[in-house]
Amino acid sequence: MAERIGVYPGTFDPITNGHVDIIRRALRICDRLIVAVAENIGKSPLFTLEERLALVNHELGIVNGADGGKAQAKVFGGLLMHFAEENGAVMIIRGLRAVSDFDYEFQMAGMNARLDPDVEMVYLMASEQQQFIASRLVKEIASLGGEIESFVPPNTAKALRSKFA
Ligand code: PNS
């Protein structure tokens, strides 16, 4: 049977425990997962593309240790559906937290389905523990000297602390 490749796209500015949770669970439903780190210049990320990729790669090293090397990170700069097609993906994975995520994701799913109906958008509900984690809020807390250790992996926490040192 053909390998089922999934793409998990995002800005990952920076990667949080919520993202890691989605990566681990996505690996249960696809044979191989590409974590697609968006250039997303328009969003003016706090971390450079290289930094975001390195932080994602660090966590994939840990995840792959347990899951047999099925996840890899790649950078993408163009249209998500083109990236999915170029990489032979059959599904795009996104995490869903609160209802507030729904509007944007619903619209994105509709637009992407029009661009390529053969690539399925698959939504995983955030786990109870990770429901409220958002990179944006983690950055705000870090910038104000708050505790971020329960929201992000230790390596990311270190990177955030040195950004705001
Ligand atoms: O983590 P984010 O910021 O919510 O990720 C958003 C992302 C990168 C997945 C989205 O902006 C995206 O898909 N960008 C690529 C450009 C694209 O395909 N746009 C059309 C979307 S319908």
mmCIF file with all atom_site columns, C-alpha atoms and ligand atoms in Angstrom:
data_model
loop_
_atom_site.group_PDB
_atom_site.id
_atom_site.type_symbol
_atom_site.label_atom_id
_atom_site.label_alt_id
_atom_site.label_comp_id
_atom_site.label_asym_id
_atom_site.label_entity_id
_atom_site.label_seq_id
_atom_site.pdbx_PDB_ins_code
_atom_site.Cartn_x
_atom_site.Cartn_y
_atom_site.Cartn_z
_atom_site.occupancy
_atom_site.B_iso_or_equiv
_atom_site.pdbx_formal_charge
_atom_site.auth_seq_id
_atom_site.auth_comp_id
_atom_site.auth_asym_id
_atom_site.auth_atom_id
_atom_site.pdbx_PDB_model_num
ATOM   1   C CA  . MET A 1 1   ? 0.000   0.000  0.000  1.00 0.00 ? 1   MET A CA  1
ATOM   2   C CA  . ALA A 1 2   ? 1.220   3.533  -0.767 1.00 0.00 ? 2   ALA A CA  1
ATOM   3   C CA  . GLU A 1 3   ? 2.819   5.440  2.071  1.00 0.00 ? 3   GLU A CA  1
ATOM   4   C CA  . ARG A 1 4   ? 0.407   7.940  3.656  1.00 0.00 ? 4   ARG A CA  1
ATOM   5   C CA  . ILE A 1 5   ? 2.280   11.211 3.950  1.00 0.00 ? 5   ILE A CA  1
ATOM   6   C CA  . GLY A 1 6   ? 0.907   13.992 6.140  1.00 0.00 ? 6   GLY A CA  1
ATOM   7   C CA  . VAL A 1 7   ? 1.933   17.646 6.259  1.00 0.00 ? 7   VAL A CA  1
ATOM   8   C CA  . TYR A 1 8   ? 1.602   19.587 9.517  1.00 0.00 ? 8   TYR A CA  1
ATOM   9   C CA  . PRO A 1 9   ? 2.068   23.269 8.562  1.00 0.00 ? 9   PRO A CA  1
ATOM   10  C CA  . GLY A 1 10  ? 2.503   26.243 10.827 1.00 0.00 ? 10  GLY A CA  1
ATOM   11  C CA  . THR A 1 11  ? 4.581   29.255 11.714 1.00 0.00 ? 11  THR A CA  1
ATOM   12  C CA  . PHE A 1 12  ? 5.952   27.536 14.839 1.00 0.00 ? 12  PHE A CA  1
ATOM   13  C CA  . ASP A 1 13  ? 7.048   30.840 16.387 1.00 0.00 ? 13  ASP A CA  1
ATOM   14  C CA  . PRO A 1 14  ? 8.050   29.024 18.517 1.00 0.00 ? 14  PRO A CA  1
ATOM   15  C CA  . ILE A 1 15  ? 7.054   25.352 18.771 1.00 0.00 ? 15  ILE A CA  1
ATOM   16  C CA  . THR A 1 16  ? 4.944   24.702 21.911 1.00 0.00 ? 16  THR A CA  1
ATOM   17  C CA  . ASN A 1 17  ? 3.844   21.626 23.870 1.00 0.00 ? 17  ASN A CA  1
ATOM   18  C CA  . GLY A 1 18  ? 0.570   21.900 21.941 1.00 0.00 ? 18  GLY A CA  1
ATOM   19  C CA  . HIS A 1 19  ? 2.405   21.490 18.617 1.00 0.00 ? 19  HIS A CA  1
ATOM   20  C CA  . VAL A 1 20  ? 4.419   18.537 19.955 1.00 0.00 ? 20  VAL A CA  1
ATOM   21  C CA  . ASP A 1 21  ? 1.214   16.868 21.121 1.00 0.00 ? 21  ASP A CA  1
ATOM   22  C CA  . ILE A 1 22  ? -0.328  17.247 17.634 1.00 0.00 ? 22  ILE A CA  1
ATOM   23  C CA  . ILE A 1 23  ? 2.872   15.892 16.013 1.00 0.00 ? 23  ILE A CA  1
ATOM   24  C CA  . ARG A 1 24  ? 2.835   12.786 18.232 1.00 0.00 ? 24  ARG A CA  1
ATOM   25  C CA  . ARG A 1 25  ? -0.837  12.123 17.531 1.00 0.00 ? 25  ARG A CA  1
ATOM   26  C CA  . ALA A 1 26  ? -0.540  12.852 13.790 1.00 0.00 ? 26  ALA A CA  1
ATOM   27  C CA  . LEU A 1 27  ? 2.108   10.142 13.603 1.00 0.00 ? 27  LEU A CA  1
ATOM   28  C CA  . ARG A 1 28  ? -0.571  7.612  14.595 1.00 0.00 ? 28  ARG A CA  1
ATOM   29  C CA  . ILE A 1 29  ? -2.617  8.343  11.488 1.00 0.00 ? 29  ILE A CA  1
ATOM   30  C CA  . CYS A 1 30  ? 0.042   8.822  8.810  1.00 0.00 ? 30  CYS A CA  1
ATOM   31  C CA  . ASP A 1 31  ? 3.099   6.769  7.858  1.00 0.00 ? 31  ASP A CA  1
ATOM   32  C CA  . ARG A 1 32  ? 5.328   9.811  7.523  1.00 0.00 ? 32  ARG A CA  1
ATOM   33  C CA  . LEU A 1 33  ? 4.855   13.377 8.734  1.00 0.00 ? 33  LEU A CA  1
ATOM   34  C CA  . ILE A 1 34  ? 6.415   16.523 7.302  1.00 0.00 ? 34  ILE A CA  1
ATOM   35  C CA  . VAL A 1 35  ? 6.350   19.398 9.765  1.00 0.00 ? 35  VAL A CA  1
ATOM   36  C CA  . ALA A 1 36  ? 6.217   22.343 7.364  1.00 0.00 ? 36  ALA A CA  1
ATOM   37  C CA  . VAL A 1 37  ? 7.679   25.513 8.855  1.00 0.00 ? 37  VAL A CA  1
ATOM   38  C CA  . ALA A 1 38  ? 6.219   28.524 7.029  1.00 0.00 ? 38  ALA A CA  1
ATOM   39  C CA  . GLU A 1 39  ? 8.473   31.443 6.162  1.00 0.00 ? 39  GLU A CA  1
ATOM   40  C CA  . ASN A 1 40  ? 5.497   33.708 6.978  1.00 0.00 ? 40  ASN A CA  1
ATOM   41  C CA  . ILE A 1 41  ? 7.362   36.977 6.658  1.00 0.00 ? 41  ILE A CA  1
ATOM   42  C CA  . GLY A 1 42  ? 4.013   38.814 6.812  1.00 0.00 ? 42  GLY A CA  1
ATOM   43  C CA  . LYS A 1 43  ? 3.548   37.759 10.436 1.00 0.00 ? 43  LYS A CA  1
ATOM   44  C CA  . SER A 1 44  ? 6.924   39.253 11.505 1.00 0.00 ? 44  SER A CA  1
ATOM   45  C CA  . PRO A 1 45  ? 7.900   36.234 13.595 1.00 0.00 ? 45  PRO A CA  1
ATOM   46  C CA  . LEU A 1 46  ? 9.961   36.680 16.762 1.00 0.00 ? 46  LEU A CA  1
ATOM   47  C CA  . PHE A 1 47  ? 12.286  33.821 15.778 1.00 0.00 ? 47  PHE A CA  1
ATOM   48  C CA  . THR A 1 48  ? 14.048  33.720 12.411 1.00 0.00 ? 48  THR A CA  1
ATOM   49  C CA  . LEU A 1 49  ? 13.164  30.929 10.011 1.00 0.00 ? 49  LEU A CA  1
ATOM   50  C CA  . GLU A 1 50  ? 16.440  29.161 10.872 1.00 0.00 ? 50  GLU A CA  1
ATOM   51  C CA  . GLU A 1 51  ? 15.730  29.438 14.608 1.00 0.00 ? 51  GLU A CA  1
ATOM   52  C CA  . ARG A 1 52  ? 12.166  28.135 14.248 1.00 0.00 ? 52  ARG A CA  1
ATOM   53  C CA  . LEU A 1 53  ? 13.389  25.231 12.116 1.00 0.00 ? 53  LEU A CA  1
ATOM   54  C CA  . ALA A 1 54  ? 16.125  24.382 14.633 1.00 0.00 ? 54  ALA A CA  1
ATOM   55  C CA  . LEU A 1 55  ? 13.627  24.431 17.526 1.00 0.00 ? 55  LEU A CA  1
ATOM   56  C CA  . VAL A 1 56  ? 11.255  22.154 15.576 1.00 0.00 ? 56  VAL A CA  1
ATOM   57  C CA  . ASN A 1 57  ? 14.117  19.815 14.625 1.00 0.00 ? 57  ASN A CA  1
ATOM   58  C CA  . HIS A 1 58  ? 15.180  19.552 18.251 1.00 0.00 ? 58  HIS A CA  1
ATOM   59  C CA  . GLU A 1 59  ? 11.706  18.333 19.264 1.00 0.00 ? 59  GLU A CA  1
ATOM   60  C CA  . LEU A 1 60  ? 11.487  15.974 16.276 1.00 0.00 ? 60  LEU A CA  1
ATOM   61  C CA  . GLY A 1 61  ? 14.743  14.398 17.458 1.00 0.00 ? 61  GLY A CA  1
ATOM   62  C CA  . ILE A 1 62  ? 12.974  13.541 20.731 1.00 0.00 ? 62  ILE A CA  1
ATOM   63  C CA  . VAL A 1 63  ? 9.717   12.423 19.061 1.00 0.00 ? 63  VAL A CA  1
ATOM   64  C CA  . ASN A 1 64  ? 11.548  10.333 16.470 1.00 0.00 ? 64  ASN A CA  1
ATOM   65  C CA  . GLY A 1 65  ? 13.494  8.622  19.218 1.00 0.00 ? 65  GLY A CA  1
ATOM   66  C CA  . ALA A 1 66  ? 10.234  7.085  20.383 1.00 0.00 ? 66  ALA A CA  1
ATOM   67  C CA  . ASP A 1 67  ? 8.416   6.818  17.064 1.00 0.00 ? 67  ASP A CA  1
ATOM   68  C CA  . GLY A 1 68  ? 11.051  5.465  14.678 1.00 0.00 ? 68  GLY A CA  1
ATOM   69  C CA  . GLY A 1 69  ? 12.085  8.475  12.570 1.00 0.00 ? 69  GLY A CA  1
ATOM   70  C CA  . LYS A 1 70  ? 8.792   9.107  10.818 1.00 0.00 ? 70  LYS A CA  1
ATOM   71  C CA  . ALA A 1 71  ? 8.753   12.894 11.249 1.00 0.00 ? 71  ALA A CA  1
ATOM   72  C CA  . GLN A 1 72  ? 10.918  15.421 9.453  1.00 0.00 ? 72  GLN A CA  1
ATOM   73  C CA  . ALA A 1 73  ? 10.896  19.209 9.212  1.00 0.00 ? 73  ALA A CA  1
ATOM   74  C CA  . LYS A 1 74  ? 10.936  21.212 5.978  1.00 0.00 ? 74  LYS A CA  1
ATOM   75  C CA  . VAL A 1 75  ? 10.633  24.900 5.196  1.00 0.00 ? 75  VAL A CA  1
ATOM   76  C CA  . PHE A 1 76  ? 7.974   26.173 2.807  1.00 0.00 ? 76  PHE A CA  1
ATOM   77  C CA  . GLY A 1 77  ? 7.377   29.608 1.369  1.00 0.00 ? 77  GLY A CA  1
ATOM   78  C CA  . GLY A 1 78  ? 4.642   29.317 -1.232 1.00 0.00 ? 78  GLY A CA  1
ATOM   79  C CA  . LEU A 1 79  ? 1.152   27.899 -1.331 1.00 0.00 ? 79  LEU A CA  1
ATOM   80  C CA  . LEU A 1 80  ? 0.505   25.126 1.191  1.00 0.00 ? 80  LEU A CA  1
ATOM   81  C CA  . MET A 1 81  ? -1.337  22.966 -1.336 1.00 0.00 ? 81  MET A CA  1
ATOM   82  C CA  . HIS A 1 82  ? 1.555   23.193 -3.800 1.00 0.00 ? 82  HIS A CA  1
ATOM   83  C CA  . PHE A 1 83  ? 3.926   22.100 -1.030 1.00 0.00 ? 83  PHE A CA  1
ATOM   84  C CA  . ALA A 1 84  ? 1.610   19.187 -0.169 1.00 0.00 ? 84  ALA A CA  1
ATOM   85  C CA  . GLU A 1 85  ? 1.455   18.095 -3.823 1.00 0.00 ? 85  GLU A CA  1
ATOM   86  C CA  . GLU A 1 86  ? 5.229   18.401 -4.329 1.00 0.00 ? 86  GLU A CA  1
ATOM   87  C CA  . ASN A 1 87  ? 5.743   16.171 -1.299 1.00 0.00 ? 87  ASN A CA  1
ATOM   88  C CA  . GLY A 1 88  ? 3.126   13.571 -2.245 1.00 0.00 ? 88  GLY A CA  1
ATOM   89  C CA  . ALA A 1 89  ? 1.014   14.301 0.850  1.00 0.00 ? 89  ALA A CA  1
ATOM   90  C CA  . VAL A 1 90  ? -2.518  12.920 1.155  1.00 0.00 ? 90  VAL A CA  1
ATOM   91  C CA  . MET A 1 91  ? -3.445  14.941 4.228  1.00 0.00 ? 91  MET A CA  1
ATOM   92  C CA  . ILE A 1 92  ? -2.820  18.274 5.939  1.00 0.00 ? 92  ILE A CA  1
ATOM   93  C CA  . ILE A 1 93  ? -2.964  18.104 9.717  1.00 0.00 ? 93  ILE A CA  1
ATOM   94  C CA  . ARG A 1 94  ? -4.058  21.071 11.838 1.00 0.00 ? 94  ARG A CA  1
ATOM   95  C CA  . GLY A 1 95  ? -4.719  21.333 15.550 1.00 0.00 ? 95  GLY A CA  1
ATOM   96  C CA  . LEU A 1 96  ? -7.968  22.863 16.806 1.00 0.00 ? 96  LEU A CA  1
ATOM   97  C CA  . ARG A 1 97  ? -8.203  24.522 20.184 1.00 0.00 ? 97  ARG A CA  1
ATOM   98  C CA  . ALA A 1 98  ? -11.124 26.735 21.075 1.00 0.00 ? 98  ALA A CA  1
ATOM   99  C CA  . VAL A 1 99  ? -14.083 27.763 18.919 1.00 0.00 ? 99  VAL A CA  1
ATOM   100 C CA  . SER A 1 100 ? -12.062 30.866 18.032 1.00 0.00 ? 100 SER A CA  1
ATOM   101 C CA  . ASP A 1 101 ? -9.801  28.711 15.836 1.00 0.00 ? 101 ASP A CA  1
ATOM   102 C CA  . PHE A 1 102 ? -12.750 27.335 13.942 1.00 0.00 ? 102 PHE A CA  1
ATOM   103 C CA  . ASP A 1 103 ? -13.660 30.254 11.651 1.00 0.00 ? 103 ASP A CA  1
ATOM   104 C CA  . TYR A 1 104 ? -10.171 30.607 10.228 1.00 0.00 ? 104 TYR A CA  1
ATOM   105 C CA  . GLU A 1 105 ? -9.637  26.862 9.885  1.00 0.00 ? 105 GLU A CA  1
ATOM   106 C CA  . PHE A 1 106 ? -13.048 26.347 8.276  1.00 0.00 ? 106 PHE A CA  1
ATOM   107 C CA  . GLN A 1 107 ? -12.278 28.997 5.681  1.00 0.00 ? 107 GLN A CA  1
ATOM   108 C CA  . MET A 1 108 ? -8.791  27.610 5.071  1.00 0.00 ? 108 MET A CA  1
ATOM   109 C CA  . ALA A 1 109 ? -10.170 24.065 4.701  1.00 0.00 ? 109 ALA A CA  1
ATOM   110 C CA  . GLY A 1 110 ? -12.721 25.269 2.143  1.00 0.00 ? 110 GLY A CA  1
ATOM   111 C CA  . MET A 1 111 ? -10.193 27.227 0.096  1.00 0.00 ? 111 MET A CA  1
ATOM   112 C CA  . ASN A 1 112 ? -7.615  24.447 0.196  1.00 0.00 ? 112 ASN A CA  1
ATOM   113 C CA  . ALA A 1 113 ? -10.198 21.841 -0.821 1.00 0.00 ? 113 ALA A CA  1
ATOM   114 C CA  . ARG A 1 114 ? -10.990 23.948 -3.887 1.00 0.00 ? 114 ARG A CA  1
ATOM   115 C CA  . LEU A 1 115 ? -7.288  24.144 -4.744 1.00 0.00 ? 115 LEU A CA  1
ATOM   116 C CA  . ASP A 1 116 ? -6.800  20.354 -4.417 1.00 0.00 ? 116 ASP A CA  1
ATOM   117 C CA  . PRO A 1 117 ? -9.728  18.174 -3.373 1.00 0.00 ? 117 PRO A CA  1
ATOM   118 C CA  . ASP A 1 118 ? -7.450  15.112 -3.238 1.00 0.00 ? 118 ASP A CA  1
ATOM   119 C CA  . VAL A 1 119 ? -5.573  16.378 -0.194 1.00 0.00 ? 119 VAL A CA  1
ATOM   120 C CA  . GLU A 1 120 ? -7.697  16.023 2.964  1.00 0.00 ? 120 GLU A CA  1
ATOM   121 C CA  . MET A 1 121 ? -7.622  18.588 5.755  1.00 0.00 ? 121 MET A CA  1
ATOM   122 C CA  . VAL A 1 122 ? -7.523  16.609 9.021  1.00 0.00 ? 122 VAL A CA  1
ATOM   123 C CA  . TYR A 1 123 ? -8.190  18.384 12.329 1.00 0.00 ? 123 TYR A CA  1
ATOM   124 C CA  . LEU A 1 124 ? -7.015  17.052 15.660 1.00 0.00 ? 124 LEU A CA  1
ATOM   125 C CA  . MET A 1 125 ? -8.552  18.508 18.807 1.00 0.00 ? 125 MET A CA  1
ATOM   126 C CA  . ALA A 1 126 ? -5.954  19.841 21.199 1.00 0.00 ? 126 ALA A CA  1
ATOM   127 C CA  . SER A 1 127 ? -5.529  17.598 24.237 1.00 0.00 ? 127 SER A CA  1
ATOM   128 C CA  . GLU A 1 128 ? -7.097  18.819 27.443 1.00 0.00 ? 128 GLU A CA  1
ATOM   129 C CA  . GLN A 1 129 ? -3.699  19.789 28.899 1.00 0.00 ? 129 GLN A CA  1
ATOM   130 C CA  . GLN A 1 130 ? -2.761  21.865 25.838 1.00 0.00 ? 130 GLN A CA  1
ATOM   131 C CA  . GLN A 1 131 ? -6.128  23.556 25.106 1.00 0.00 ? 131 GLN A CA  1
ATOM   132 C CA  . PHE A 1 132 ? -5.039  27.076 25.937 1.00 0.00 ? 132 PHE A CA  1
ATOM   133 C CA  . ILE A 1 133 ? -1.487  27.152 24.662 1.00 0.00 ? 133 ILE A CA  1
ATOM   134 C CA  . ALA A 1 134 ? -0.815  29.664 21.888 1.00 0.00 ? 134 ALA A CA  1
ATOM   135 C CA  . SER A 1 135 ? 2.630   30.761 20.694 1.00 0.00 ? 135 SER A CA  1
ATOM   136 C CA  . ARG A 1 136 ? 1.451   34.370 20.733 1.00 0.00 ? 136 ARG A CA  1
ATOM   137 C CA  . LEU A 1 137 ? 0.533   34.271 24.433 1.00 0.00 ? 137 LEU A CA  1
ATOM   138 C CA  . VAL A 1 138 ? 3.648   32.298 25.384 1.00 0.00 ? 138 VAL A CA  1
ATOM   139 C CA  . LYS A 1 139 ? 5.774   35.037 23.777 1.00 0.00 ? 139 LYS A CA  1
ATOM   140 C CA  . GLU A 1 140 ? 3.869   37.715 25.663 1.00 0.00 ? 140 GLU A CA  1
ATOM   141 C CA  . ILE A 1 141 ? 4.323   35.908 28.983 1.00 0.00 ? 141 ILE A CA  1
ATOM   142 C CA  . ALA A 1 142 ? 8.036   35.364 28.264 1.00 0.00 ? 142 ALA A CA  1
ATOM   143 C CA  . SER A 1 143 ? 8.515   39.013 27.315 1.00 0.00 ? 143 SER A CA  1
ATOM   144 C CA  . LEU A 1 144 ? 7.014   40.043 30.657 1.00 0.00 ? 144 LEU A CA  1
ATOM   145 C CA  . GLY A 1 145 ? 9.206   37.656 32.637 1.00 0.00 ? 145 GLY A CA  1
ATOM   146 C CA  . GLY A 1 146 ? 6.503   35.068 33.402 1.00 0.00 ? 146 GLY A CA  1
ATOM   147 C CA  . GLU A 1 147 ? 6.865   31.288 33.799 1.00 0.00 ? 147 GLU A CA  1
ATOM   148 C CA  . ILE A 1 148 ? 6.604   29.518 30.444 1.00 0.00 ? 148 ILE A CA  1
ATOM   149 C CA  . GLU A 1 149 ? 7.934   26.092 31.396 1.00 0.00 ? 149 GLU A CA  1
ATOM   150 C CA  . SER A 1 150 ? 4.556   24.369 31.378 1.00 0.00 ? 150 SER A CA  1
ATOM   151 C CA  . PHE A 1 151 ? 3.683   25.640 27.885 1.00 0.00 ? 151 PHE A CA  1
ATOM   152 C CA  . VAL A 1 152 ? 6.793   24.900 25.840 1.00 0.00 ? 152 VAL A CA  1
ATOM   153 C CA  . PRO A 1 153 ? 9.515   22.224 25.703 1.00 0.00 ? 153 PRO A CA  1
ATOM   154 C CA  . PRO A 1 154 ? 12.647  23.001 27.791 1.00 0.00 ? 154 PRO A CA  1
ATOM   155 C CA  . ASN A 1 155 ? 14.736  23.828 24.693 1.00 0.00 ? 155 ASN A CA  1
ATOM   156 C CA  . THR A 1 156 ? 12.145  26.357 23.499 1.00 0.00 ? 156 THR A CA  1
ATOM   157 C CA  . ALA A 1 157 ? 11.879  27.858 26.975 1.00 0.00 ? 157 ALA A CA  1
ATOM   158 C CA  . LYS A 1 158 ? 15.648  28.400 26.940 1.00 0.00 ? 158 LYS A CA  1
ATOM   159 C CA  . ALA A 1 159 ? 15.458  30.068 23.509 1.00 0.00 ? 159 ALA A CA  1
ATOM   160 C CA  . LEU A 1 160 ? 12.610  32.334 24.644 1.00 0.00 ? 160 LEU A CA  1
ATOM   161 C CA  . ARG A 1 161 ? 14.441  33.323 27.808 1.00 0.00 ? 161 ARG A CA  1
ATOM   162 C CA  . SER A 1 162 ? 17.541  34.292 25.835 1.00 0.00 ? 162 SER A CA  1
ATOM   163 C CA  . LYS A 1 163 ? 15.417  36.320 23.346 1.00 0.00 ? 163 LYS A CA  1
ATOM   164 C CA  . PHE A 1 164 ? 14.065  38.412 26.197 1.00 0.00 ? 164 PHE A CA  1
ATOM   165 C CA  . ALA A 1 165 ? 17.170  38.441 28.387 1.00 0.00 ? 165 ALA A CA  1
HETATM 166 O O1  . PNS B 2 .   ? 0.673   28.455 12.618 1.00 0.00 ? 1   PNS B O1  1
HETATM 167 P P1  . PNS B 2 .   ? -0.156  29.306 11.708 1.00 0.00 ? 1   PNS B P1  1
HETATM 168 O O2  . PNS B 2 .   ? 0.419   30.697 11.664 1.00 0.00 ? 1   PNS B O2  1
HETATM 169 O O3  . PNS B 2 .   ? -1.605  29.281 12.071 1.00 0.00 ? 1   PNS B O3  1
HETATM 170 O O4  . PNS B 2 .   ? -0.006  28.682 10.241 1.00 0.00 ? 1   PNS B O4  1
HETATM 171 C C1  . PNS B 2 .   ? -0.680  29.251 9.157  1.00 0.00 ? 1   PNS B C1  1
HETATM 172 C C2  . PNS B 2 .   ? -0.226  28.609 7.835  1.00 0.00 ? 1   PNS B C2  1
HETATM 173 C C3  . PNS B 2 .   ? 1.257   28.789 7.642  1.00 0.00 ? 1   PNS B C3  1
HETATM 174 C C4  . PNS B 2 .   ? -0.565  27.132 7.852  1.00 0.00 ? 1   PNS B C4  1
HETATM 175 C C5  . PNS B 2 .   ? -1.028  29.324 6.689  1.00 0.00 ? 1   PNS B C5  1
HETATM 176 O O5  . PNS B 2 .   ? -0.808  30.695 6.778  1.00 0.00 ? 1   PNS B O5  1
HETATM 177 C C6  . PNS B 2 .   ? -0.648  28.824 5.303  1.00 0.00 ? 1   PNS B C6  1
HETATM 178 O O6  . PNS B 2 .   ? -1.081  27.785 4.886  1.00 0.00 ? 1   PNS B O6  1
HETATM 179 N N1  . PNS B 2 .   ? 0.201   29.599 4.612  1.00 0.00 ? 1   PNS B N1  1
HETATM 180 C C7  . PNS B 2 .   ? 0.692   29.247 3.284  1.00 0.00 ? 1   PNS B C7  1
HETATM 181 C C8  . PNS B 2 .   ? 0.070   30.104 2.186  1.00 0.00 ? 1   PNS B C8  1
HETATM 182 C C9  . PNS B 2 .   ? -1.221  29.498 1.700  1.00 0.00 ? 1   PNS B C9  1
HETATM 183 O O7  . PNS B 2 .   ? -1.286  28.387 1.243  1.00 0.00 ? 1   PNS B O7  1
HETATM 184 N N2  . PNS B 2 .   ? -2.303  30.302 1.820  1.00 0.00 ? 1   PNS B N2  1
HETATM 185 C C10 . PNS B 2 .   ? -3.624  29.897 1.445  1.00 0.00 ? 1   PNS B C10 1
HETATM 186 C C11 . PNS B 2 .   ? -4.398  29.362 2.638  1.00 0.00 ? 1   PNS B C11 1
HETATM 187 S S1  . PNS B 2 .   ? -6.056  28.975 2.225  1.00 0.00 ? 1   PNS B S1  1
#
